[in-house]
CSV table of C-alpha atoms in Angstrom, one decimal:
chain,number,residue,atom,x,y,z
A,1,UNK,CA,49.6,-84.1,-137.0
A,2,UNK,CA,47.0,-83.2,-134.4
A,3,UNK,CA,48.5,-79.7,-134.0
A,4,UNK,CA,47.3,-78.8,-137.0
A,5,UNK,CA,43.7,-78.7,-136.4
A,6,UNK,CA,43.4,-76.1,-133.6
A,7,UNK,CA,40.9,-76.5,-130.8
A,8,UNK,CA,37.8,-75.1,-130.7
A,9,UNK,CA,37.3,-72.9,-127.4
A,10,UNK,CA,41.1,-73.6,-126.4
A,11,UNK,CA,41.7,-70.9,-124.2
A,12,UNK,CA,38.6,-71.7,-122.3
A,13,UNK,CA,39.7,-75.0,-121.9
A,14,UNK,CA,42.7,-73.2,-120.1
A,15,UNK,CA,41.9,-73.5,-116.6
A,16,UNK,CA,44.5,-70.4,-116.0
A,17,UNK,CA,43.1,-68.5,-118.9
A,18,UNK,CA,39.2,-68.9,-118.5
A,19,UNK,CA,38.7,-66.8,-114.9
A,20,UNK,CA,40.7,-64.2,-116.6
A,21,UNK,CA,38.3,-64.2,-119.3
A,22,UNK,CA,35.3,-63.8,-117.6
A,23,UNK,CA,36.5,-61.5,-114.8
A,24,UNK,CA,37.8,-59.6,-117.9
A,25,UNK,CA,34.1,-59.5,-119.0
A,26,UNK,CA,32.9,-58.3,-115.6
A,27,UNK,CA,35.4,-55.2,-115.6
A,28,UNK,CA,34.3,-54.4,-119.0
A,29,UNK,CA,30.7,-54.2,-117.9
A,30,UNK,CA,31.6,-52.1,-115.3
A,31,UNK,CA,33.6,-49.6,-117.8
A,32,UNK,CA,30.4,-49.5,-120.1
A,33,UNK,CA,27.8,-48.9,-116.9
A,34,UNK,CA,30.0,-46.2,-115.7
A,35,UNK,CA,29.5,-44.3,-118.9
A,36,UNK,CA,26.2,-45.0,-118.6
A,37,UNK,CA,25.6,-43.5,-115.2
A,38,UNK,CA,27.7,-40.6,-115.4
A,39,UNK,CA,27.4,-39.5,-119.3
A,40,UNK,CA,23.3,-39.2,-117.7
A,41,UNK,CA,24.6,-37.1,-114.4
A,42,UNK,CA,26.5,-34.9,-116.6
A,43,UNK,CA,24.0,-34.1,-119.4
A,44,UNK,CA,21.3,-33.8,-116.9
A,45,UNK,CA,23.2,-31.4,-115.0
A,46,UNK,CA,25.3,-29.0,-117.0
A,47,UNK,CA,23.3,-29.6,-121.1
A,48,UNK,CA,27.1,-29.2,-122.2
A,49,UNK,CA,27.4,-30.9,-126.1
A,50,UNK,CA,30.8,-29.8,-125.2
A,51,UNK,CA,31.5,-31.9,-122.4
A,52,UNK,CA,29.8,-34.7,-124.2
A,53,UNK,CA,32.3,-34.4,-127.0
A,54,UNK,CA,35.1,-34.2,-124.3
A,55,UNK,CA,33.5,-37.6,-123.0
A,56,UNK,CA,34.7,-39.4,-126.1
A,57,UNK,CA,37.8,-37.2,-126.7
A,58,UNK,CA,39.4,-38.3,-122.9
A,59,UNK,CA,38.1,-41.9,-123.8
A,60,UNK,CA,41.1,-42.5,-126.7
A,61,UNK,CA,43.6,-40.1,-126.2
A,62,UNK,CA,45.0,-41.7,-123.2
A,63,UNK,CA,45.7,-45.0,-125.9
A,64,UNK,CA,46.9,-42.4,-128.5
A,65,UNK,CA,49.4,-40.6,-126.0
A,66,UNK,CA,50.3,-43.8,-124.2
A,67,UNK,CA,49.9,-46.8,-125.3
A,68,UNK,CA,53.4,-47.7,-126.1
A,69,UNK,CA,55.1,-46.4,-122.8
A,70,UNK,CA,52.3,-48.6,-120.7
A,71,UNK,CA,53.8,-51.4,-123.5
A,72,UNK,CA,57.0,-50.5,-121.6
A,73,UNK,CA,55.5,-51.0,-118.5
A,74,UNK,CA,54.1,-54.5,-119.5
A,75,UNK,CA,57.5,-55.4,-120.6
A,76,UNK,CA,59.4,-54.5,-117.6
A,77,UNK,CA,57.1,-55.4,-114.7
A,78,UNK,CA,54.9,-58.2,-113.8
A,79,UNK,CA,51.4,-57.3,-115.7
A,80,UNK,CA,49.3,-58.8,-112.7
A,81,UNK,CA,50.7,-55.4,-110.9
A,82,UNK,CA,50.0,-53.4,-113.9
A,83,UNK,CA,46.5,-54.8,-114.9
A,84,UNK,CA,45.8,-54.4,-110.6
A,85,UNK,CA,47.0,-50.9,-111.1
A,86,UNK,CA,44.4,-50.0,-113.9
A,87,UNK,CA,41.6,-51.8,-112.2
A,88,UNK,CA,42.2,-49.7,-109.3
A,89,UNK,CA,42.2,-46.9,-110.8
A,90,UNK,CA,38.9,-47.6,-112.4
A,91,UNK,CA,37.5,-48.5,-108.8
A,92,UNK,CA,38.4,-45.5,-107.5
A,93,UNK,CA,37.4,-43.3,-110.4
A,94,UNK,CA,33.9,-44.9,-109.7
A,95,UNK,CA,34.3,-44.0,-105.9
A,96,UNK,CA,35.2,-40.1,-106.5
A,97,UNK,CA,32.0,-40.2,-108.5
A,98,UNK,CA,29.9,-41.4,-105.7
A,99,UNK,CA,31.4,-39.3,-103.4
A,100,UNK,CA,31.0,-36.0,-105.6
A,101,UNK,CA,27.4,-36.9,-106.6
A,102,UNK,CA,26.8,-38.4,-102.7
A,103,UNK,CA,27.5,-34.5,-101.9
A,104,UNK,CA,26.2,-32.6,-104.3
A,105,UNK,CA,29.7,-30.7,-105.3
A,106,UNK,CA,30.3,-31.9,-108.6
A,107,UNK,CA,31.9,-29.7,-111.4
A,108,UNK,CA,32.9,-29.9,-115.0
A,109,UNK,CA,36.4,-29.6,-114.1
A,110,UNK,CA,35.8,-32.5,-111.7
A,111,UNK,CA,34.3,-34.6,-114.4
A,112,UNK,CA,37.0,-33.6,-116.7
A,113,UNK,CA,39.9,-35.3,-114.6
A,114,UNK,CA,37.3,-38.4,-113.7
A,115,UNK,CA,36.9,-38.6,-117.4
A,116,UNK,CA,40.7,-38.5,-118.3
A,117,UNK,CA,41.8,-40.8,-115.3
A,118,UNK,CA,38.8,-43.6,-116.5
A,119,UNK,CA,40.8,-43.3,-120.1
A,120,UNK,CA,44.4,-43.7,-118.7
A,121,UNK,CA,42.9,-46.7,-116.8
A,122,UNK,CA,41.9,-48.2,-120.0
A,123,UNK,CA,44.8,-47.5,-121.8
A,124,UNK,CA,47.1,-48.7,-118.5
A,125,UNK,CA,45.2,-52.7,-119.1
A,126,UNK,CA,45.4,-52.8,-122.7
A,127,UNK,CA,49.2,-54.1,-123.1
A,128,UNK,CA,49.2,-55.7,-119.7
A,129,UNK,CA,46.3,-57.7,-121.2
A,130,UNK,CA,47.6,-59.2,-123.8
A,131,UNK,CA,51.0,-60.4,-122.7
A,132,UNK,CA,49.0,-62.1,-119.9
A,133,UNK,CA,47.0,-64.0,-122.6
A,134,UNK,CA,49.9,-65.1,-124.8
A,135,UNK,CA,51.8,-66.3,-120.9
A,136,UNK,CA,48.3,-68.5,-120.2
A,137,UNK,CA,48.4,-70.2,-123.8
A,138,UNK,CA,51.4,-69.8,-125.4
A,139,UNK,CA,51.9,-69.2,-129.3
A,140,UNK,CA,49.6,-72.0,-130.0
A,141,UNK,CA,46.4,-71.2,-128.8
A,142,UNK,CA,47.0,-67.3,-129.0
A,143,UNK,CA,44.4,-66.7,-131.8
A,144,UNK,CA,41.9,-68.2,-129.3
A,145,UNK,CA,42.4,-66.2,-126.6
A,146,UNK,CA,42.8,-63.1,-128.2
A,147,UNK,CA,39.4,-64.1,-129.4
A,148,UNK,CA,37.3,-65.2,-127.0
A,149,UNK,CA,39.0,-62.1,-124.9
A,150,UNK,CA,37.4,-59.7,-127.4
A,151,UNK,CA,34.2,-61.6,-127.3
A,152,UNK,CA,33.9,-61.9,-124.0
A,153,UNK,CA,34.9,-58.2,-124.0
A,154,UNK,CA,32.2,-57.6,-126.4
A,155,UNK,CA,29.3,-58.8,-123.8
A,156,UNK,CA,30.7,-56.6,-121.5
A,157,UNK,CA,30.2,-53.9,-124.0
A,158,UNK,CA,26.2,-55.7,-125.0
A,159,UNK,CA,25.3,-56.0,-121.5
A,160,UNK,CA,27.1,-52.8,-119.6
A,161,UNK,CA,24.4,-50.2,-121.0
A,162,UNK,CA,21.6,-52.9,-119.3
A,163,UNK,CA,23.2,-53.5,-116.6
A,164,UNK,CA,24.0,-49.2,-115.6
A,165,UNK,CA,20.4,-48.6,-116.5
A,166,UNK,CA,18.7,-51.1,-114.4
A,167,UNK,CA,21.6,-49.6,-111.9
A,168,UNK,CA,20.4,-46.0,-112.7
A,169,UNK,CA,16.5,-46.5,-112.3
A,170,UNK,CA,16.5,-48.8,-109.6
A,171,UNK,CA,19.3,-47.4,-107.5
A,172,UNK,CA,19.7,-43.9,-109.1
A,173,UNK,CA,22.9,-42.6,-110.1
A,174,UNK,CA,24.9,-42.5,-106.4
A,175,UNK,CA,24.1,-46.2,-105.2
A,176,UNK,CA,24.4,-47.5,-108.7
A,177,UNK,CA,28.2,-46.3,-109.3
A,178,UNK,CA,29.0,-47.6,-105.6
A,179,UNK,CA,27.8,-50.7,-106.7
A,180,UNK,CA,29.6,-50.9,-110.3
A,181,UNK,CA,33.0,-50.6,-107.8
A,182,UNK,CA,32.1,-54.3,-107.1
A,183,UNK,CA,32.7,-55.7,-110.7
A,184,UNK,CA,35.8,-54.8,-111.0
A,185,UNK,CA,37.5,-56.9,-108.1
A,186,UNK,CA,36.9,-60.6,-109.5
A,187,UNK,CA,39.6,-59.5,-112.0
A,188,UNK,CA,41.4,-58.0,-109.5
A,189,UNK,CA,41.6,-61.0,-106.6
A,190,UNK,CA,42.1,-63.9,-109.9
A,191,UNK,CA,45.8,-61.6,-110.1
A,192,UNK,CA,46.1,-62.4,-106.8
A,193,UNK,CA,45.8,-66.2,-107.1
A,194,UNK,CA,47.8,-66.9,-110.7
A,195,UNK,CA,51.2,-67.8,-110.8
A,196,UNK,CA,51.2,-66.4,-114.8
A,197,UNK,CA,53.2,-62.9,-115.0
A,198,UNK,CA,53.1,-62.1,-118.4
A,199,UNK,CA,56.2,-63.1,-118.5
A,200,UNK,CA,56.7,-66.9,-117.3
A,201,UNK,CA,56.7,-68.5,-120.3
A,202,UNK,CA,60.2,-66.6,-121.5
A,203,UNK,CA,61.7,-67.2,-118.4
A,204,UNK,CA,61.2,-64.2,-116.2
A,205,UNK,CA,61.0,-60.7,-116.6
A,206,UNK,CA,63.9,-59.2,-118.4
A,207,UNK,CA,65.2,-56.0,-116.8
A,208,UNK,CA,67.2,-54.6,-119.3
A,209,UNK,CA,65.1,-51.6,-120.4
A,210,UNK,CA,64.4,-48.5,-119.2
A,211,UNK,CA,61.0,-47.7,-119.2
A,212,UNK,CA,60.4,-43.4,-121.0
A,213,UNK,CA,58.5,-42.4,-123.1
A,214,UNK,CA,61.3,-41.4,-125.6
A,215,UNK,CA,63.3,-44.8,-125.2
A,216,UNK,CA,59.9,-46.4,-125.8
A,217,UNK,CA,59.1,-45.4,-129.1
A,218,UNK,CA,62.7,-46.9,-130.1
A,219,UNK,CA,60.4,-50.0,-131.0
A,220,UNK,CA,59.6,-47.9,-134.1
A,221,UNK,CA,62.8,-48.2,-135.5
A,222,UNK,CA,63.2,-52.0,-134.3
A,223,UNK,CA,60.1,-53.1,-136.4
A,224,UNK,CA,59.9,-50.4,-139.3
A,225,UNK,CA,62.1,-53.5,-141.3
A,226,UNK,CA,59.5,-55.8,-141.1
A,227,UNK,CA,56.6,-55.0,-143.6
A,228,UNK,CA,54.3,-57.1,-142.3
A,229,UNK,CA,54.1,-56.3,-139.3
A,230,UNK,CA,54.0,-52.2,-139.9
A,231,UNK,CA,51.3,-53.4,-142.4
A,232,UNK,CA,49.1,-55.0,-140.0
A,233,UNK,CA,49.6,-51.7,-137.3
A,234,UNK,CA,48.3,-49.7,-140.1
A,235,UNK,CA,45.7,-51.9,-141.1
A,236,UNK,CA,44.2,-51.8,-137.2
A,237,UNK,CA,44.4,-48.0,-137.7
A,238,UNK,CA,42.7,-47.6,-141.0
A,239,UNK,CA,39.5,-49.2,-139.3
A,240,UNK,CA,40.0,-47.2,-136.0
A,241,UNK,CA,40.4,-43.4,-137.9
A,242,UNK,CA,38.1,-43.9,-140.4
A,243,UNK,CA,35.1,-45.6,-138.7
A,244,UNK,CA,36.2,-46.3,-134.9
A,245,UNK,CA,33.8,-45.0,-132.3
A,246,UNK,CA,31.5,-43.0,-134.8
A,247,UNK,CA,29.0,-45.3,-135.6
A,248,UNK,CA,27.2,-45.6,-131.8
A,249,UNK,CA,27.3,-41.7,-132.1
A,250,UNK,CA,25.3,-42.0,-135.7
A,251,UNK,CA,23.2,-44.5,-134.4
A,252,UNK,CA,20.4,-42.6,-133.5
A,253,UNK,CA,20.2,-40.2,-136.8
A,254,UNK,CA,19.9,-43.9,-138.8
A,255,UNK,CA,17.2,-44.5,-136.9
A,256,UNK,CA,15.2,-41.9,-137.3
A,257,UNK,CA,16.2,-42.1,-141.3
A,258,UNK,CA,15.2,-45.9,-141.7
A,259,UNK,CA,12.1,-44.9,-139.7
A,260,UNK,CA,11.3,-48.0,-138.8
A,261,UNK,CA,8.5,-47.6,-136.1
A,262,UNK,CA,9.4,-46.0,-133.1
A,263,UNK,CA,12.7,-44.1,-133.3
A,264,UNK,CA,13.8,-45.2,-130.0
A,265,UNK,CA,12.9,-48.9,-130.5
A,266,UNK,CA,14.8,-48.7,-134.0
A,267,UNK,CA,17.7,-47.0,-132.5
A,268,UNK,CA,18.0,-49.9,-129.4
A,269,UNK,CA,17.8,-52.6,-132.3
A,270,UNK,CA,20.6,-51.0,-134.0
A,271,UNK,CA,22.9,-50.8,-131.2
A,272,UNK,CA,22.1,-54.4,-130.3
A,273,UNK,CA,23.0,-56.0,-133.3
A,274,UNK,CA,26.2,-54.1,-133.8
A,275,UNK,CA,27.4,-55.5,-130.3
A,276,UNK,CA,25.6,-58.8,-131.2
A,277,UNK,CA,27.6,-58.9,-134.5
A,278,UNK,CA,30.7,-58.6,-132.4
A,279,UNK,CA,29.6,-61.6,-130.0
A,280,UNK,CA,28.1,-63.7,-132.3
A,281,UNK,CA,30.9,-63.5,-134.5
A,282,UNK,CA,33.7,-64.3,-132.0
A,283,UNK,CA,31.8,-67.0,-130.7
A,284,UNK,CA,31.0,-68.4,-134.4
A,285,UNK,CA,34.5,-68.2,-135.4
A,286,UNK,CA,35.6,-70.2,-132.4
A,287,UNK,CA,33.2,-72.5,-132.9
A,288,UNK,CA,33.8,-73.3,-136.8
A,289,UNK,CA,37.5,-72.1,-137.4
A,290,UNK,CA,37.1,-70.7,-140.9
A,291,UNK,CA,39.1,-67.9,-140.4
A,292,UNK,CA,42.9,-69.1,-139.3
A,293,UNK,CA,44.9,-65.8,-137.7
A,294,UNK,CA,46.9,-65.2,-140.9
A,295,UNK,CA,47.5,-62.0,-142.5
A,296,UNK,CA,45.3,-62.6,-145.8
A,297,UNK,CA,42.4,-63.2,-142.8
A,298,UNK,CA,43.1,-59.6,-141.5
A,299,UNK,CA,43.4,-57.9,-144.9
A,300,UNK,CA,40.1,-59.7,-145.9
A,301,UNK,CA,37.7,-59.4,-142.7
A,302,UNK,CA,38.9,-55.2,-142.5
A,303,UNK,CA,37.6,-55.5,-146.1
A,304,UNK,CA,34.4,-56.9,-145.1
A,305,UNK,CA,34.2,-54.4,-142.3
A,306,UNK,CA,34.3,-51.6,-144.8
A,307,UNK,CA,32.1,-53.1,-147.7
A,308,UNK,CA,29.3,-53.9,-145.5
A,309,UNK,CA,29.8,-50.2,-143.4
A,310,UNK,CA,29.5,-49.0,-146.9
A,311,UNK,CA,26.3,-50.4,-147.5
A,312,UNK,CA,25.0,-49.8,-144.4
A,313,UNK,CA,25.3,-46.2,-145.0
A,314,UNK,CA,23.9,-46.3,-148.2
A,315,UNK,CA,20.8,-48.7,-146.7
A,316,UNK,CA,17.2,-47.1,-146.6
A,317,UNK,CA,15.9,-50.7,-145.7
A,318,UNK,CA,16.0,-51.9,-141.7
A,319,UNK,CA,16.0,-55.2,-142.0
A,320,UNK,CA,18.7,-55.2,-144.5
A,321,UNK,CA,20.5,-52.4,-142.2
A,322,UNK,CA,20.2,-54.8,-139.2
A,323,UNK,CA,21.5,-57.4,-141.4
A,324,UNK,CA,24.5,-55.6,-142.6
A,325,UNK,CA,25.5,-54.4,-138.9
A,326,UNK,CA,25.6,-57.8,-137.3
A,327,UNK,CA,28.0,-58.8,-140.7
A,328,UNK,CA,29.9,-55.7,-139.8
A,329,UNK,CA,30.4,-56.4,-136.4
A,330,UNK,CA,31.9,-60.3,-137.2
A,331,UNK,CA,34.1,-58.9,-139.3
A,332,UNK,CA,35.0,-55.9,-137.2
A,333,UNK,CA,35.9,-58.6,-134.8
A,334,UNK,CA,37.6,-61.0,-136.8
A,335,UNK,CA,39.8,-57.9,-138.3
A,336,UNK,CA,40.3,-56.7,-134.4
A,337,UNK,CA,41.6,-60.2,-133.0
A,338,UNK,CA,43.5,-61.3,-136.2
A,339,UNK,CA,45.4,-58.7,-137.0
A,340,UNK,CA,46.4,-58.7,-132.8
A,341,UNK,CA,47.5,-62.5,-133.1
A,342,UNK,CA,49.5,-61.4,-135.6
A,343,UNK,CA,51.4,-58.7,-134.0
A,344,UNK,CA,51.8,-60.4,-131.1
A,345,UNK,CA,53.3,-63.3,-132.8
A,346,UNK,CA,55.4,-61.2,-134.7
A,347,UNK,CA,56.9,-59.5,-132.2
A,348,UNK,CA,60.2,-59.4,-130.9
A,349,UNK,CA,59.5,-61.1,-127.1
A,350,UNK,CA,61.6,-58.5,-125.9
A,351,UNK,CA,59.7,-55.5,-127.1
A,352,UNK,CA,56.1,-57.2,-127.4
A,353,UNK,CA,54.7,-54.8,-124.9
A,354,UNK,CA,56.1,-52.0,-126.9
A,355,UNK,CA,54.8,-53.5,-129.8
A,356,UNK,CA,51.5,-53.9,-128.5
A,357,UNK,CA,51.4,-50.7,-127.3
A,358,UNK,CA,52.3,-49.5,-130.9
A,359,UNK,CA,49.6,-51.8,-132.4
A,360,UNK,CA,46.7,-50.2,-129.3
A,361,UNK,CA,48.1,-46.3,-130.6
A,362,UNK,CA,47.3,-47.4,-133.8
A,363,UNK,CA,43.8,-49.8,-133.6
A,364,UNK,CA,42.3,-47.8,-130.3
A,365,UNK,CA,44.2,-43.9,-130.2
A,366,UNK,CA,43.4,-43.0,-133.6
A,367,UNK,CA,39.5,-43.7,-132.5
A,368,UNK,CA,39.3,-40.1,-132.1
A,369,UNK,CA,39.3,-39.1,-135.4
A,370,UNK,CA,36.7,-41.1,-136.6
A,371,UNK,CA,35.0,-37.8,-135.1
A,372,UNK,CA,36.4,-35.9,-137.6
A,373,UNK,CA,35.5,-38.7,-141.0
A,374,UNK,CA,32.5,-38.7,-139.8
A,375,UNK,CA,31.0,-36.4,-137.4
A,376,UNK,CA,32.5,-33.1,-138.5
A,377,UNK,CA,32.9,-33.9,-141.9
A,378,UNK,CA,29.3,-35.4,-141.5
A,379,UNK,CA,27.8,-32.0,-140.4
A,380,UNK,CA,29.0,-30.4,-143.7
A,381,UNK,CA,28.0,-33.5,-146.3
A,382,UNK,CA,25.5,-35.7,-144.2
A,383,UNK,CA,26.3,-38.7,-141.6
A,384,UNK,CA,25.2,-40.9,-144.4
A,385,UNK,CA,27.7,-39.6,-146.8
A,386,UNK,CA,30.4,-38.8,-144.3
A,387,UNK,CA,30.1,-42.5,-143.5
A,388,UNK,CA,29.9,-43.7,-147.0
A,389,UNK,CA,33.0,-42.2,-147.8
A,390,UNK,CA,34.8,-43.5,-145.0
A,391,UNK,CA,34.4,-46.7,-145.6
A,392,UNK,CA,35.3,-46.7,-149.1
A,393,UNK,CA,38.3,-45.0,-147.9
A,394,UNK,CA,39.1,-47.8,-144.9
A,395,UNK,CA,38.4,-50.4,-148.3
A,396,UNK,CA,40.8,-48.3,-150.6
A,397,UNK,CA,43.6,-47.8,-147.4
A,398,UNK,CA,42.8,-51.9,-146.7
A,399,UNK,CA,43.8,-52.8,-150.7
A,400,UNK,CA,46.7,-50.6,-150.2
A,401,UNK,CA,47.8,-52.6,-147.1
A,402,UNK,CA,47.8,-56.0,-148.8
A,403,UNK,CA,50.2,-54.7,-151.8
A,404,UNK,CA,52.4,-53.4,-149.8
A,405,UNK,CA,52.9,-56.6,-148.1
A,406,UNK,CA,53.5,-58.1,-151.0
A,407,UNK,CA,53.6,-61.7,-149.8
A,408,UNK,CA,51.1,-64.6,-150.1
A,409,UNK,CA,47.9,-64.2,-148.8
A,410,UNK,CA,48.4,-67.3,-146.9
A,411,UNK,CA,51.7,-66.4,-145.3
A,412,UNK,CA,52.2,-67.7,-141.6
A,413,UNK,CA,50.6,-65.3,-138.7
A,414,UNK,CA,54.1,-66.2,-137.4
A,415,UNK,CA,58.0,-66.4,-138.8
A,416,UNK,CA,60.1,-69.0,-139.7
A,417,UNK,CA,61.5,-71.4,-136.9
């Protein structure tokens, strides 16, 4: 009887599950204040809109390319390793910076391999990740932790640019990414100190399966059968091509449109309050439990992601802009960390990493093309437009979704038994 009401904040009740969390947070931070310190070093140095575009490009196509063999990693190995693998690499991505800008010899080609190993570091944690949270909580309280993991994620994202600024002006550039090296290793030394693998609560790690690239996308064909599943994949990638990482690049030509006050001032605002959306939703969520991690949930919180990015395109009020971005972020969130429970509890526990790693090609690779919905296509018709459209296209693509499903909207985030 008491299972049926979840608890609130369960997996940071988890005494195994709640440093995770916040060292999580913490290497997060540091991912955001690198960008911050170098994207500054490299336009004030070369003026290349090139490079900047590379700087997004190298960012997702590491999780596009990927995803699913790191999935076979996760699967094969013990994910403390793996997730101390990609935090290493992001500490010493951070330390060839220093050293290059210490000197004085950096290059673009230098930038362009910091750039791409930063990416493969990201995309190396993502399946890790997760099969680290489902081992602290189990099935039960997965929809918590895969929460409070992307809120907690999310302050990392709200608080990173802060942080590398005050980093940049009070340190400058050098100093401050020496420094960022150090928020990366409370993640690091908690892997140290759990006894979770990944892995432990199915008994060990199986080591039955190779890990290639080609034998890893052989989880295609093991969950193509199951429509649900395949349904929420695509729904995680309808939100990532068609609005993904475009709207922080758009940001600043709303704000000079809404022209509320100062540009700059109206342009911080925005950004705040669509990472406060993200926070603020996560944490509301938790707190209330209105929206169970089911797949009608998904279907309907990717729908209210698109509706209120629609309207926010189509906005020439702030406040009501402001308004609509914080709604956009909870749902954004809700969309994110539901449809992930889902997976995850869907998936075959021999292939979850795979899975996963399917699921982060689809939610996080195809992030690069919201460059294309909207940027390019917004040079010939209008950011405003470009966006407009794209989010009535993620509402048309989410409809689509839930009739192919063709169950309940209620149905069980998990199967039978």
């Amino acid at each position: 009887m008491t299972a049926a009401a979840p608890r609130r904040f369960a997996a940071l009740r988890n005494p195994d599950c709640r440093p995770y969390l916040f060292g999580a947070a913490l290497a997060m931070m540091a991912d955001n204040i690198e960008h911050v310190i170098t994207y500054w070093v490299l336009w004030e140095k070369f003026h290349s809109p090139a490079l900047a575009g590379f700087e997004v490009i190298s960012h997702w196509v590491p999780f596009l390319l990927f995803s699913v063999y790191f999935g076979g990693l996760a699967d094969r190995f013990d994910c403390r390793r793996v997730i101390q693998a990609a935090q290493a690499l992001f500490m010493l991505v951070s330390a060839l910076w220093g050293v290059l800008l210490l000197t004085g010899t950096l290059q673009i080609w230098h930038a362009c391999v910091l750039l791409v190993l930063h990416g493969l570091a990201g995309s190396l944690w993502g399946p890790g990740e997760q099969l680290m949270l489902h081992d602290f909580v189990g099935d039960e309280d997965l929809g918590s932790a895969v929460r409070l993991n992307a809120t907690f994620r999310s302050l990392g994202v709200l608080f990173g640019p802060v942080i590398g600024s005050a980093l940049l002006l009070g340190l400058g550039p050098t100093a401050g990414i020496f420094v960022n090296i150090a928020f990366y290793l409370p993640l690091t030394i908690f892997l140290f100190r759990t006894r979770f693998t990944g892995h432990t609560r199915e008994g060990g790690i199986v080591r039955h399966a190779r890990v290639g690239l080609v034998d890893s996308l052989r989880v295609l064909r093991t969950i193509r059968a199951d429509t649900t599943l395949v349904s929420m994949i695509v729904l995680g990638g309808l939100g990532s091509f068609f609005i993904g990482a475009s709207m922080q690049s758009a940001m600043p030509i709303f704000a000079q449109d809404l022209g509320a006050g100062s540009a700059g001032t109206a342009y911080g605002l925005l950004l705040f309050a669509n990472g406060a959306g993200g926070v603020l939703g996560g944490l509301l969520l938790e707190a209330t439990g209105w929206i169970p991690p089911t797949v009608g949930a998904a279907i309907a919180s990717t729908l209210a992601y698109g509706v209120s990015t629609l309207f926010f395109a189509m906005s020439g009020n702030y406040v009501l802009s402001v308004s609509l971005l914080v709604i956009g972020g909870v749902a954004s969130l809700a969309s994110m960390s539901i449809g992930q429970t889902v997976v995850q509890l869907l998936a075959p526990p021999a292939d979850r990493g795979r899975v996963i790693g399917v699921y982060g090609v689809s939610a996080n690779g195809l992030r690069f093309g919201s460059g294309v919905t909207v940027g390019l296509f917004g040079a010939v018709v209008g950011v405003h437009w470009s966006l407009g459209l794209s989010a009535a296209a993620l509402c048309v693509g989410t409809v689509l979704a839930a009739l192919v499903i063709r169950r309940p909207a209620r149905a069980p985030a998990r199967p039978p038994g």
